[in-house]
């Protein structure tokens, strides 16, 4: 016999779904099937339910990110840094997204991001050896081979400043899955890396066979600051190519770290929309608002 559903139960579930620490915007999407697909999942009582093992795994990854930031703050307190500063949750979020996508068949991930949090992503997502990261921070006048002789694999350095560097690595999961991660090097100009990441992803899809499944198996990920995402024209220009033949990559995961200030500008003086992510509504993209705390 089915359990009776009362109005209070429905109201409580809707409040849990839409009034908690994760907000979901999808009613602007013109496709009813896509809206219903999202609604069926986010309004499900099992949405965001994790067992204790999963919670501990997320917490462990968050501790790695937070400890790394605290170490840099104490060890290099006089060095100019672009730390996550409250956005440490981006590290377990990225890692969990990559894990889940790989379970669904994805094998290549191309990441583009700004300066802020780059060292943390290099260390905890890309698994770049920390001794190399610290050596690049102090910029010692020494032979890099002496400090790299015990490090396995090739970890290139372009000789540029530490927040411009990229890297790539191959990762093997315990169950035998293989994935390739690539963090693209970027210039100082905000968001210029966006078309580079999309172009690299499209090229990889083409040389993997250019089949529909290759669109799903090569995943571009772009990280942004809130002011840059709303204010830089290259963001809109890149998104405008989403459905253009020969430019379509099957979708991009955009992650916006919103610290409520664009270097020195308050949101009220930098954009006309309530949220920095509202540009995504022009393209029918679902938007998730997550409280980083």
Coordinates of C-alpha atoms in Angstrom, one line a residue:
X1 CA 0.0 0.0 0.0
X2 CA 1.4 3.4 -1.0
X3 CA 2.1 5.9 1.7
X4 CA -0.2 8.9 1.6
X5 CA 1.5 12.2 0.6
X6 CA 0.2 15.2 2.4
X7 CA 0.5 18.9 1.4
X8 CA 3.0 19.5 4.2
X9 CA 5.2 16.7 3.0
X10 CA 5.2 18.2 -0.5
X11 CA 6.0 21.6 0.9
X12 CA 8.8 20.3 3.0
X13 CA 10.4 18.5 0.1
X14 CA 10.1 21.6 -2.1
X15 CA 11.7 23.8 0.6
X16 CA 14.5 21.3 1.0
X17 CA 15.1 21.3 -2.8
X18 CA 14.8 25.0 -3.6
X19 CA 15.5 26.8 -0.3
X20 CA 18.6 25.0 0.9
X21 CA 22.3 25.6 0.3
X22 CA 21.9 24.4 -3.4
X23 CA 19.7 26.4 -5.7
X24 CA 18.7 25.1 -9.1
X25 CA 17.6 27.3 -12.0
X26 CA 16.1 25.5 -15.0
X27 CA 12.7 27.0 -15.8
X28 CA 14.2 29.3 -18.4
X29 CA 15.1 26.3 -20.5
X30 CA 12.7 26.1 -23.5
X31 CA 12.8 22.3 -23.8
X32 CA 10.1 20.8 -21.5
X33 CA 11.8 17.4 -21.6
X34 CA 15.0 18.8 -20.3
X35 CA 13.1 20.7 -17.6
X36 CA 11.3 17.5 -16.5
X37 CA 14.5 15.5 -16.5
X38 CA 16.1 18.0 -14.1
X39 CA 12.9 18.3 -12.0
X40 CA 12.6 14.5 -11.5
X41 CA 16.1 14.4 -10.0
X42 CA 16.3 17.5 -7.9
X43 CA 12.8 17.0 -6.3
X44 CA 13.6 13.4 -5.5
X45 CA 14.0 12.8 -1.7
X46 CA 17.2 11.0 -2.4
X47 CA 18.7 14.1 -4.0
X48 CA 22.0 15.0 -2.3
X49 CA 21.8 12.0 0.0
X50 CA 25.2 10.5 0.7
X51 CA 26.3 7.7 2.9
X52 CA 28.9 8.2 5.6
X53 CA 31.8 6.9 3.5
X54 CA 31.0 9.4 0.7
X55 CA 30.8 12.2 3.2
X56 CA 34.1 11.3 4.7
X57 CA 35.7 11.2 1.2
X58 CA 34.4 14.7 0.4
X59 CA 35.6 16.0 3.8
X60 CA 39.0 14.5 3.2
X61 CA 39.4 16.2 -0.1
X62 CA 38.2 19.5 1.4
X63 CA 40.8 19.1 4.2
X64 CA 43.5 18.7 1.5
X65 CA 42.5 21.9 -0.2
X66 CA 42.2 23.9 3.1
X67 CA 45.5 22.6 4.5
X68 CA 47.3 23.5 1.3
X69 CA 46.0 27.1 1.4
X70 CA 46.9 27.4 5.1
X71 CA 50.4 26.1 4.4
X72 CA 51.0 28.7 1.7
X73 CA 49.6 31.5 3.9
X74 CA 52.1 30.7 6.7
X75 CA 55.1 29.5 4.7
X76 CA 55.0 32.2 1.9
X77 CA 53.2 35.0 3.8
X78 CA 55.1 37.8 2.0
X79 CA 54.7 36.3 -1.5
X80 CA 52.0 37.6 -3.8
X81 CA 49.4 34.8 -4.0
X82 CA 46.0 34.2 -5.6
X83 CA 44.5 31.8 -3.0
X84 CA 41.0 30.3 -3.0
X85 CA 40.1 32.3 0.1
X86 CA 36.9 30.6 1.0
X87 CA 36.4 28.8 -2.2
X88 CA 38.2 25.6 -1.2
X89 CA 35.0 23.6 -1.9
X90 CA 35.8 23.9 -5.6
X91 CA 38.5 21.2 -5.2
X92 CA 36.3 18.3 -4.0
X93 CA 33.6 19.5 -6.4
X94 CA 36.0 19.2 -9.4
X95 CA 37.4 15.9 -8.3
X96 CA 33.9 14.4 -7.7
X97 CA 32.7 15.7 -11.1
X98 CA 35.7 14.1 -12.9
X99 CA 35.2 10.9 -11.0
X100 CA 31.5 10.7 -11.9
X101 CA 32.1 11.6 -15.6
X102 CA 34.8 8.9 -15.9
X103 CA 32.3 6.4 -14.5
X104 CA 30.0 7.4 -17.4
X105 CA 32.7 6.8 -20.0
X106 CA 34.6 10.1 -20.2
X107 CA 38.4 9.7 -20.7
X108 CA 39.8 13.2 -21.3
X109 CA 39.3 16.4 -19.3
X110 CA 40.6 19.8 -20.5
X111 CA 40.6 22.5 -17.8
X112 CA 41.0 26.2 -18.1
X113 CA 41.0 28.5 -15.1
X114 CA 42.2 31.9 -13.9
X115 CA 45.0 32.6 -11.4
X116 CA 42.9 32.3 -8.2
X117 CA 43.2 28.8 -6.8
X118 CA 45.5 27.6 -9.6
X119 CA 48.2 26.2 -7.3
X120 CA 45.6 24.3 -5.3
X121 CA 44.1 22.7 -8.4
X122 CA 47.6 21.8 -9.7
X123 CA 48.4 20.1 -6.4
X124 CA 45.2 18.4 -5.5
X125 CA 43.4 17.8 -8.8
X126 CA 46.3 17.6 -11.3
X127 CA 48.6 16.0 -8.7
X128 CA 51.6 18.0 -9.7
X129 CA 54.4 17.3 -7.2
X130 CA 54.2 19.9 -4.4
X131 CA 58.0 20.2 -4.2
X132 CA 57.9 21.6 -7.8
X133 CA 55.2 24.0 -6.9
X134 CA 57.0 25.3 -3.9
X135 CA 60.3 25.6 -5.9
X136 CA 58.4 27.7 -8.5
X137 CA 57.1 30.0 -5.7
X138 CA 60.5 30.7 -4.1
X139 CA 62.1 31.0 -7.6
X140 CA 65.4 29.6 -6.4
X141 CA 68.4 30.2 -8.6
X142 CA 69.3 26.5 -8.8
X143 CA 69.4 23.6 -11.1
X144 CA 65.9 22.2 -11.4
X145 CA 67.2 18.7 -12.1
X146 CA 68.6 18.5 -8.6
X147 CA 65.1 19.1 -7.2
X148 CA 63.3 16.9 -9.7
X149 CA 65.5 13.8 -9.9
X150 CA 63.2 11.8 -7.5
X151 CA 60.0 12.8 -9.2
X152 CA 58.4 10.3 -11.6
X153 CA 57.0 11.4 -14.9
X154 CA 57.5 14.5 -17.0
X155 CA 56.4 17.8 -15.4
X156 CA 57.2 20.6 -17.7
X157 CA 57.7 24.2 -16.8
X158 CA 57.5 27.0 -19.4
X159 CA 59.6 29.4 -17.3
X160 CA 56.7 31.8 -16.8
X161 CA 55.4 32.8 -13.5
X162 CA 53.7 30.1 -11.4
X163 CA 50.1 31.2 -11.9
X164 CA 50.4 30.9 -15.7
X165 CA 51.7 27.4 -15.8
X166 CA 49.7 24.4 -16.9
X167 CA 50.3 20.7 -16.9
X168 CA 48.8 17.3 -17.8
X169 CA 48.7 13.9 -16.3
X170 CA 47.3 10.4 -16.7
X171 CA 45.4 8.9 -13.9
X172 CA 44.4 5.3 -13.3
X173 CA 41.6 4.4 -10.9
X174 CA 41.7 1.3 -8.7
X175 CA 39.1 -0.4 -11.0
X176 CA 41.3 0.1 -14.0
X177 CA 39.7 3.2 -15.6
X178 CA 42.2 5.5 -17.3
X179 CA 41.7 9.2 -17.8
X180 CA 43.8 12.1 -19.1
X181 CA 43.7 15.5 -17.3
X182 CA 45.1 18.6 -19.0
X183 CA 45.3 22.1 -17.4
X184 CA 45.9 24.7 -20.1
X185 CA 48.4 27.4 -19.5
X186 CA 46.9 30.9 -19.6
X187 CA 48.0 34.5 -20.1
X188 CA 47.2 37.3 -17.7
X189 CA 44.2 38.5 -19.6
X190 CA 41.1 37.1 -17.9
X191 CA 39.0 34.5 -19.8
X192 CA 41.4 34.4 -22.9
X193 CA 41.9 30.7 -22.2
X194 CA 38.2 29.9 -22.9
X195 CA 38.4 29.4 -26.7
X196 CA 41.8 27.7 -26.3
X197 CA 40.2 25.0 -24.1
X198 CA 37.2 24.6 -26.3
X199 CA 39.4 24.4 -29.4
X200 CA 41.6 21.8 -27.8
X201 CA 38.6 19.7 -26.8
X202 CA 37.1 19.9 -30.3
X203 CA 40.4 18.8 -31.8
X204 CA 40.6 15.9 -29.4
X205 CA 37.0 14.8 -30.2
X206 CA 37.8 15.0 -33.9
X207 CA 40.9 12.8 -33.7
X208 CA 39.2 10.4 -31.3
X209 CA 36.8 9.6 -34.2
X210 CA 34.4 12.5 -34.3
X211 CA 31.5 10.3 -33.3
X212 CA 28.6 11.3 -31.1
X213 CA 30.0 9.4 -28.1
X214 CA 33.3 11.3 -28.5
X215 CA 31.4 14.5 -27.7
X216 CA 30.6 12.9 -24.3
X217 CA 34.0 11.4 -23.6
X218 CA 36.1 14.5 -24.0
X219 CA 34.9 17.1 -21.4
X220 CA 36.0 20.7 -21.3
X221 CA 35.8 22.4 -17.9
X222 CA 36.2 26.2 -17.4
X223 CA 36.6 28.0 -14.1
X224 CA 35.7 31.7 -13.7
X225 CA 35.6 34.5 -11.3
X226 CA 32.2 36.2 -10.9
X227 CA 33.2 39.6 -12.2
X228 CA 35.1 38.2 -15.2
X229 CA 32.3 35.8 -16.2
X230 CA 29.8 38.6 -16.3
X231 CA 32.1 41.3 -17.7
X232 CA 34.4 39.7 -20.2
X233 CA 33.0 39.6 -23.8
X234 CA 35.0 36.5 -24.7
X235 CA 32.8 34.5 -22.4
X236 CA 29.7 35.3 -24.4
X237 CA 31.5 34.9 -27.7
X238 CA 32.7 31.5 -26.7
X239 CA 29.3 30.3 -25.5
X240 CA 27.7 31.7 -28.7
X241 CA 29.6 29.0 -30.7
X242 CA 27.9 26.2 -28.7
X243 CA 25.6 25.1 -31.5
X244 CA 27.6 26.2 -34.5
X245 CA 28.7 23.2 -36.7
X246 CA 32.4 22.3 -36.4
X247 CA 32.6 24.3 -33.1
X248 CA 30.1 22.3 -31.0
X249 CA 31.8 20.3 -28.2
X250 CA 28.7 18.8 -26.7
X251 CA 28.6 21.1 -23.7
X252 CA 31.0 22.8 -21.3
X253 CA 31.1 22.6 -17.5
X254 CA 31.4 26.2 -16.3
X255 CA 32.3 26.7 -12.6
X256 CA 32.0 30.2 -11.3
X257 CA 33.7 31.0 -8.0
X258 CA 31.7 34.0 -6.7
X259 CA 33.4 35.9 -3.9
X260 CA 31.1 38.9 -4.4
X261 CA 33.8 41.3 -5.6
X262 CA 35.6 41.7 -8.8
X263 CA 39.1 42.7 -7.6
X264 CA 37.9 46.2 -6.4
X265 CA 34.4 46.4 -7.8
X266 CA 31.1 45.6 -6.0
X267 CA 28.5 43.6 -8.0
X268 CA 26.1 46.5 -8.1
X269 CA 28.7 48.5 -10.1
X270 CA 29.8 45.7 -12.4
X271 CA 26.7 44.1 -13.9
X272 CA 23.0 44.6 -14.5
X273 CA 21.7 41.1 -13.6
X274 CA 21.0 39.7 -10.2
X275 CA 23.5 36.9 -10.6
X276 CA 26.8 36.7 -12.4
X277 CA 25.7 33.4 -14.0
X278 CA 22.7 34.9 -15.7
X279 CA 24.5 34.9 -19.0
X280 CA 23.9 31.2 -19.1
X281 CA 20.1 31.7 -19.4
X282 CA 20.6 33.1 -22.9
X283 CA 21.7 29.6 -24.0
X284 CA 19.3 27.5 -22.0
X285 CA 21.9 26.2 -19.6
X286 CA 20.8 24.8 -16.2
X287 CA 22.4 26.8 -13.4
X288 CA 23.3 25.4 -9.9
X289 CA 23.9 27.9 -7.1
X290 CA 26.0 26.3 -4.4
X291 CA 26.8 27.9 -1.0
X292 CA 30.5 27.3 -0.6
X293 CA 30.3 27.3 3.2

